[in-house]
PDB file of C-alpha atoms in Angstrom:
ATOM      1  CA  MET A   1    -165.435-200.708  52.237  1.00 45.00           C
ATOM      2  CA  PRO A   2    -168.991-199.609  51.281  1.00 52.00           C
ATOM      3  CA  ASP A   3    -171.598-202.181  50.327  1.00 57.00           C
ATOM      4  CA  THR A   4    -171.845-201.818  46.533  1.00 61.00           C
ATOM      5  CA  ALA A   5    -175.173-203.694  46.491  1.00 67.00           C
ATOM      6  CA  THR A   6    -176.892-200.681  48.062  1.00 75.00           C
ATOM      7  CA  GLN A   7    -175.191-197.920  46.076  1.00 89.00           C
ATOM      8  CA  PRO A   8    -177.055-196.264  43.195  1.00 93.00           C
ATOM      9  CA  LEU A   9    -175.920-197.029  39.668  1.00 95.00           C
ATOM     10  CA  GLU A  10    -175.896-194.240  37.105  1.00 96.00           C
ATOM     11  CA  TYR A  11    -176.017-195.442  33.509  1.00 95.00           C
ATOM     12  CA  GLY A  12    -175.125-193.177  30.622  1.00 94.00           C
ATOM     13  CA  VAL A  13    -175.871-193.926  26.975  1.00 93.00           C
ATOM     14  CA  LEU A  14    -176.084-190.411  25.528  1.00 93.00           C
ATOM     15  CA  GLY A  15    -172.720-189.570  24.014  1.00 91.00           C
ATOM     16  CA  GLY A  16    -171.265-192.999  24.797  1.00 91.00           C
ATOM     17  CA  PHE A  17    -171.648-195.654  27.447  1.00 93.00           C
ATOM     18  CA  ARG A  18    -170.779-194.707  31.014  1.00 94.00           C
ATOM     19  CA  LEU A  19    -171.397-196.308  34.359  1.00 96.00           C
ATOM     20  CA  ALA A  20    -170.976-194.743  37.773  1.00 95.00           C
ATOM     21  CA  ARG A  21    -171.596-196.182  41.219  1.00 93.00           C
ATOM     22  CA  ASP A  22    -172.650-193.612  43.793  1.00 89.00           C
ATOM     23  CA  GLY A  23    -171.260-190.829  41.598  1.00 90.00           C
ATOM     24  CA  VAL A  24    -167.877-192.461  40.968  1.00 94.00           C
ATOM     25  CA  ALA A  25    -167.074-193.713  37.461  1.00 95.00           C
ATOM     26  CA  VAL A  26    -166.640-197.467  37.161  1.00 94.00           C
ATOM     27  CA  ASP A  27    -163.338-198.233  35.460  1.00 92.00           C
ATOM     28  CA  ALA A  28    -163.643-200.011  32.115  1.00 90.00           C
ATOM     29  CA  GLY A  29    -161.246-202.677  33.410  1.00 92.00           C
ATOM     30  CA  ALA A  30    -163.819-203.752  36.002  1.00 94.00           C
ATOM     31  CA  TRP A  31    -165.756-205.553  33.264  1.00 94.00           C
ATOM     32  CA  GLU A  32    -162.783-207.857  32.532  1.00 92.00           C
ATOM     33  CA  ARG A  33    -164.687-209.008  29.449  1.00 87.00           C
ATOM     34  CA  PRO A  34    -165.806-206.344  26.952  1.00 90.00           C
ATOM     35  CA  MET A  35    -168.774-208.510  25.977  1.00 94.00           C
ATOM     36  CA  ALA A  36    -170.310-208.052  29.441  1.00 95.00           C
ATOM     37  CA  ALA A  37    -170.402-204.271  28.994  1.00 95.00           C
ATOM     38  CA  ARG A  38    -171.890-204.754  25.521  1.00 96.00           C
ATOM     39  CA  VAL A  39    -174.651-206.924  26.947  1.00 97.00           C
ATOM     40  CA  VAL A  40    -175.487-204.194  29.483  1.00 96.00           C
ATOM     41  CA  ARG A  41    -175.573-201.548  26.732  1.00 95.00           C
ATOM     42  CA  PHE A  42    -177.863-203.773  24.651  1.00 97.00           C
ATOM     43  CA  LEU A  43    -180.213-204.306  27.586  1.00 96.00           C
ATOM     44  CA  LEU A  44    -180.246-200.577  28.336  1.00 94.00           C
ATOM     45  CA  VAL A  45    -181.369-199.818  24.795  1.00 93.00           C
ATOM     46  CA  HIS A  46    -183.810-202.734  24.582  1.00 94.00           C
ATOM     47  CA  ARG A  47    -185.788-202.170  27.762  1.00 89.00           C
ATOM     48  CA  GLY A  48    -187.919-204.991  29.101  1.00 94.00           C
ATOM     49  CA  PHE A  49    -187.180-208.679  28.737  1.00 97.00           C
ATOM     50  CA  VAL A  50    -185.046-209.667  25.730  1.00 98.00           C
ATOM     51  CA  ALA A  51    -185.276-213.225  24.456  1.00 97.00           C
ATOM     52  CA  GLU A  52    -182.170-215.332  24.859  1.00 97.00           C
ATOM     53  CA  ASP A  53    -182.237-216.142  21.130  1.00 97.00           C
ATOM     54  CA  ARG A  54    -182.076-212.442  20.302  1.00 97.00           C
ATOM     55  CA  LEU A  55    -179.025-211.982  22.538  1.00 98.00           C
ATOM     56  CA  LEU A  56    -177.331-215.054  21.064  1.00 97.00           C
ATOM     57  CA  GLU A  57    -177.986-213.785  17.548  1.00 97.00           C
ATOM     58  CA  ALA A  58    -176.703-210.298  18.410  1.00 97.00           C
ATOM     59  CA  PHE A  59    -173.500-211.370  20.169  1.00 97.00           C
ATOM     60  CA  TRP A  60    -172.634-214.946  19.213  1.00 96.00           C
ATOM     61  CA  PRO A  61    -174.243-215.554  15.820  1.00 96.00           C
ATOM     62  CA  ASP A  62    -171.604-218.018  14.645  1.00 95.00           C
ATOM     63  CA  ARG A  63    -171.625-220.183  17.779  1.00 95.00           C
ATOM     64  CA  ASP A  64    -173.751-223.238  18.221  1.00 95.00           C
ATOM     65  CA  PRO A  65    -176.614-222.516  20.654  1.00 94.00           C
ATOM     66  CA  ASP A  66    -175.066-224.386  23.602  1.00 96.00           C
ATOM     67  CA  ALA A  67    -171.750-222.544  23.256  1.00 97.00           C
ATOM     68  CA  GLY A  68    -173.612-219.249  22.869  1.00 96.00           C
ATOM     69  CA  ARG A  69    -175.598-219.928  26.047  1.00 96.00           C
ATOM     70  CA  ARG A  70    -172.376-220.607  27.946  1.00 97.00           C
ATOM     71  CA  CYS A  71    -170.923-217.320  26.662  1.00 97.00           C
ATOM     72  CA  LEU A  72    -174.099-215.508  27.685  1.00 97.00           C
ATOM     73  CA  ALA A  73    -173.995-217.083  31.154  1.00 96.00           C
ATOM     74  CA  VAL A  74    -170.386-215.932  31.628  1.00 96.00           C
ATOM     75  CA  SER A  75    -171.262-212.412  30.445  1.00 96.00           C
ATOM     76  CA  VAL A  76    -174.300-212.202  32.732  1.00 96.00           C
ATOM     77  CA  SER A  77    -172.208-213.403  35.665  1.00 95.00           C
ATOM     78  CA  ARG A  78    -169.647-210.689  34.948  1.00 95.00           C
ATOM     79  CA  CYS A  79    -172.411-208.068  34.617  1.00 95.00           C
ATOM     80  CA  ARG A  80    -173.738-209.018  38.035  1.00 94.00           C
ATOM     81  CA  ALA A  81    -170.246-208.805  39.525  1.00 94.00           C
ATOM     82  CA  VAL A  82    -169.778-205.271  38.190  1.00 95.00           C
ATOM     83  CA  LEU A  83    -173.315-204.013  38.806  1.00 95.00           C
ATOM     84  CA  ARG A  84    -174.999-205.949  41.618  1.00 91.00           C
ATOM     85  CA  GLN A  85    -176.265-209.486  42.032  1.00 88.00           C
ATOM     86  CA  GLY A  86    -179.871-208.783  41.014  1.00 89.00           C
ATOM     87  CA  ALA A  87    -178.991-206.418  38.167  1.00 93.00           C
ATOM     88  CA  ILE A  88    -179.835-208.915  35.435  1.00 95.00           C
ATOM     89  CA  ALA A  89    -183.237-210.506  35.814  1.00 95.00           C
ATOM     90  CA  VAL A  90    -183.897-213.809  34.048  1.00 96.00           C
ATOM     91  CA  ARG A  91    -187.332-215.171  33.252  1.00 95.00           C
ATOM     92  CA  GLU A  92    -188.254-217.926  30.819  1.00 94.00           C
ATOM     93  CA  ARG A  93    -184.978-217.663  28.875  1.00 95.00           C
ATOM     94  CA  SER A  94    -185.286-213.888  28.626  1.00 97.00           C
ATOM     95  CA  TYR A  95    -183.048-211.256  30.204  1.00 98.00           C
ATOM     96  CA  ARG A  96    -183.709-207.754  31.501  1.00 97.00           C
ATOM     97  CA  LEU A  97    -181.514-205.129  33.094  1.00 96.00           C
ATOM     98  CA  ALA A  98    -183.258-204.488  36.404  1.00 94.00           C
ATOM     99  CA  LEU A  99    -182.833-200.862  37.422  1.00 92.00           C
ATOM    100  CA  ASP A 100    -184.132-200.153  40.882  1.00 89.00           C
ATOM    101  CA  ASP A 101    -185.394-196.907  42.392  1.00 89.00           C
ATOM    102  CA  ARG A 102    -181.875-195.750  43.279  1.00 90.00           C
ATOM    103  CA  ASP A 103    -180.558-196.174  39.730  1.00 93.00           C
ATOM    104  CA  SER A 104    -180.744-193.718  36.847  1.00 93.00           C
ATOM    105  CA  LEU A 105    -180.388-193.788  33.075  1.00 93.00           C
ATOM    106  CA  ASP A 106    -179.430-190.505  31.419  1.00 92.00           C
ATOM    107  CA  SER A 107    -181.708-190.997  28.409  1.00 91.00           C
ATOM    108  CA  GLU A 108    -184.718-191.496  30.695  1.00 90.00           C
ATOM    109  CA  LEU A 109    -183.759-188.390  32.711  1.00 90.00           C
ATOM    110  CA  PHE A 110    -183.503-186.430  29.463  1.00 90.00           C
ATOM    111  CA  GLU A 111    -186.905-187.669  28.262  1.00 89.00           C
ATOM    112  CA  ALA A 112    -188.487-186.754  31.598  1.00 87.00           C
ATOM    113  CA  ALA A 113    -186.974-183.255  31.517  1.00 86.00           C
ATOM    114  CA  ALA A 114    -188.099-182.724  27.914  1.00 85.00           C
ATOM    115  CA  ALA A 115    -191.612-183.904  28.757  1.00 84.00           C
ATOM    116  CA  ALA A 116    -191.733-181.548  31.737  1.00 82.00           C
ATOM    117  CA  VAL A 117    -190.817-178.581  29.539  1.00 78.00           C
ATOM    118  CA  LEU A 118    -193.302-179.602  26.848  1.00 79.00           C
ATOM    119  CA  ASP A 119    -196.059-179.854  29.447  1.00 74.00           C
ATOM    120  CA  ARG A 120    -195.577-176.198  30.376  1.00 69.00           C
ATOM    121  CA  PRO A 121    -197.608-173.391  28.806  1.00 64.00           C
ATOM    122  CA  ALA A 122    -196.385-172.084  25.454  1.00 61.00           C
ATOM    123  CA  ASP A 123    -195.150-168.774  26.918  1.00 61.00           C
ATOM    124  CA  VAL A 124    -192.883-170.646  29.351  1.00 58.00           C
ATOM    125  CA  GLN A 125    -191.565-172.837  26.506  1.00 55.00           C
ATOM    126  CA  THR A 126    -190.805-169.691  24.511  1.00 61.00           C
ATOM    127  CA  ALA A 127    -188.910-168.255  27.478  1.00 60.00           C
ATOM    128  CA  TYR A 128    -186.809-171.434  27.692  1.00 61.00           C
ATOM    129  CA  ALA A 129    -186.101-171.273  23.952  1.00 62.00           C
ATOM    130  CA  LEU A 130    -185.073-167.602  24.158  1.00 57.00           C
ATOM    131  CA  GLU A 131    -182.819-168.355  27.120  1.00 66.00           C
ATOM    132  CA  ALA A 132    -181.230-171.262  25.224  1.00 63.00           C
ATOM    133  CA  ASP A 133    -180.628-169.018  22.185  1.00 58.00           C
ATOM    134  CA  ARG A 134    -179.092-166.363  24.439  1.00 56.00           C
ATOM    135  CA  ASP A 135    -176.819-168.985  26.038  1.00 54.00           C
ATOM    136  CA  LYS A 136    -175.706-170.275  22.609  1.00 52.00           C
ATOM    137  CA  THR A 137    -174.928-166.717  21.496  1.00 46.00           C
ATOM    138  CA  ILE A 138    -172.874-166.060  24.620  1.00 43.00           C
ATOM    139  CA  VAL A 139    -170.952-169.316  24.195  1.00 42.00           C
ATOM    140  CA  HIS A 140    -170.396-168.554  20.494  1.00 39.00           C
ATOM    141  CA  HIS A 141    -168.985-165.072  21.270  1.00 39.00           C
ATOM    142  CA  VAL A 142    -166.796-166.365  24.108  1.00 40.00           C
ATOM    143  CA  ALA A 143    -165.395-169.234  22.043  1.00 42.00           C
TER     144      ALA A 143
END
């Protein structure tokens, strides 16, 4: 069995949450607790460290703080089991999803691709736009 700690994780947030490990989709049942997947989605959208209080307010607003912290600890433990041990970094009661160099996030890949196109000369951008219009027309006529 391959070592999952060394396999790249591919996160998807565009068009719905998806997770793949080394190109293979992770089954939704692997989370065991839906709240763990929600915590990962939240941390993907709120990059950087997120204060514990913010997580407690977002996910367990009606719990007393100690009960909320226990729920958060269980969710983080489950996240680490599904992702990898170091996937959730904790510092001074703040949490961050720690993507490493092997991992990818579709929204970041999209932003990088868009930036690359926008950095090109205007005539190249126009060519891309014309090609995209041509492709839409072809798809429209085929459909």
